[in-house]
C-alpha angles and dihedrals in degrees: 000000000000090000090044089056092051108059092171092055091047089050092050093050092047089052093051092049089052092051093048090049090052091050092050088049092049091048092050091046090051091048091050092052090048093052090049092050092046092048093049091050091057123073117285086230111105096220112067121185123229090238088063093052093050100047117129089250091053092047090053091055092048092061096085092047090050092053091049086051091055091049093051094046093052090049088052093049092047092065091072128065120254092266091194094185088073088066097046117091113244092007089116118036109251141171090249121062124235100009129110127245090254091053090049096050092044092052094051091045093051090049089056093045094047089055091064090047099255093143091047087076116090090227095063129076123185120225098211112005095083136089088016092295104163091327142337139266091257122179127325127233092222129064118263119269127221110246124191117251097245100147135031117249109285141162098218110144118150098175093117088061093043088052096049096049091044095056097039099040115013102045094048087048101050103028129066119241119261142050125283096176091240092126096149094051098042092049094048085052090051092051093048091051094045096050091047091051092047094051092048094047096047091048082073084081090065095043089054090049089050092053093047094054091050091058113007098165094055095046093046090055092049092049094048091050089050088236100163094172092052092053094049093048 
């Protein structure tokens, strides 16, 4: 009745609804075009090998998509309060002693993901399931895949640093203070954001390898002279 007595407000809301509908249609159209282009860029063969998807060229093309995933994940996390009790050990009763709710959820998530070979991929780096931390990667339910040998064997994993900066800097920046009791939702948002950040940051290993292969002599000289700035440039 209130809206019926205010024709101007009704017209405004109708106009906004139309604009929103057009934006959604435009986004769907753009997504459809992107999918068509992506599919046409791939081989016409239905069966695509993992080695093709993890080529250096393919990894370069994935960087923008990874950044979009990070932005979306942070927007999702920002809708919940900080819920700092989820980061404090023993603040929430758990099966494991002296860990936080975030750690517990992360461990269980990584166990599930490991069972379908997520961490067999050179792109992925676990936060907890390594070096015997609260469990191990164990065996997978799926057969092993053949990955291309893009990198030499290494032990680089900066997830501890990512986690520390995320909790101390990112969460206080994007989330409002307080506790809204939505612990499950906020922690799932944390995990999605952290995994997206980890994947993008560790992709730098492949980017560095790609640059080195383009000009090995120049980069070998820069490394031998300890020219960090030159390498980064």
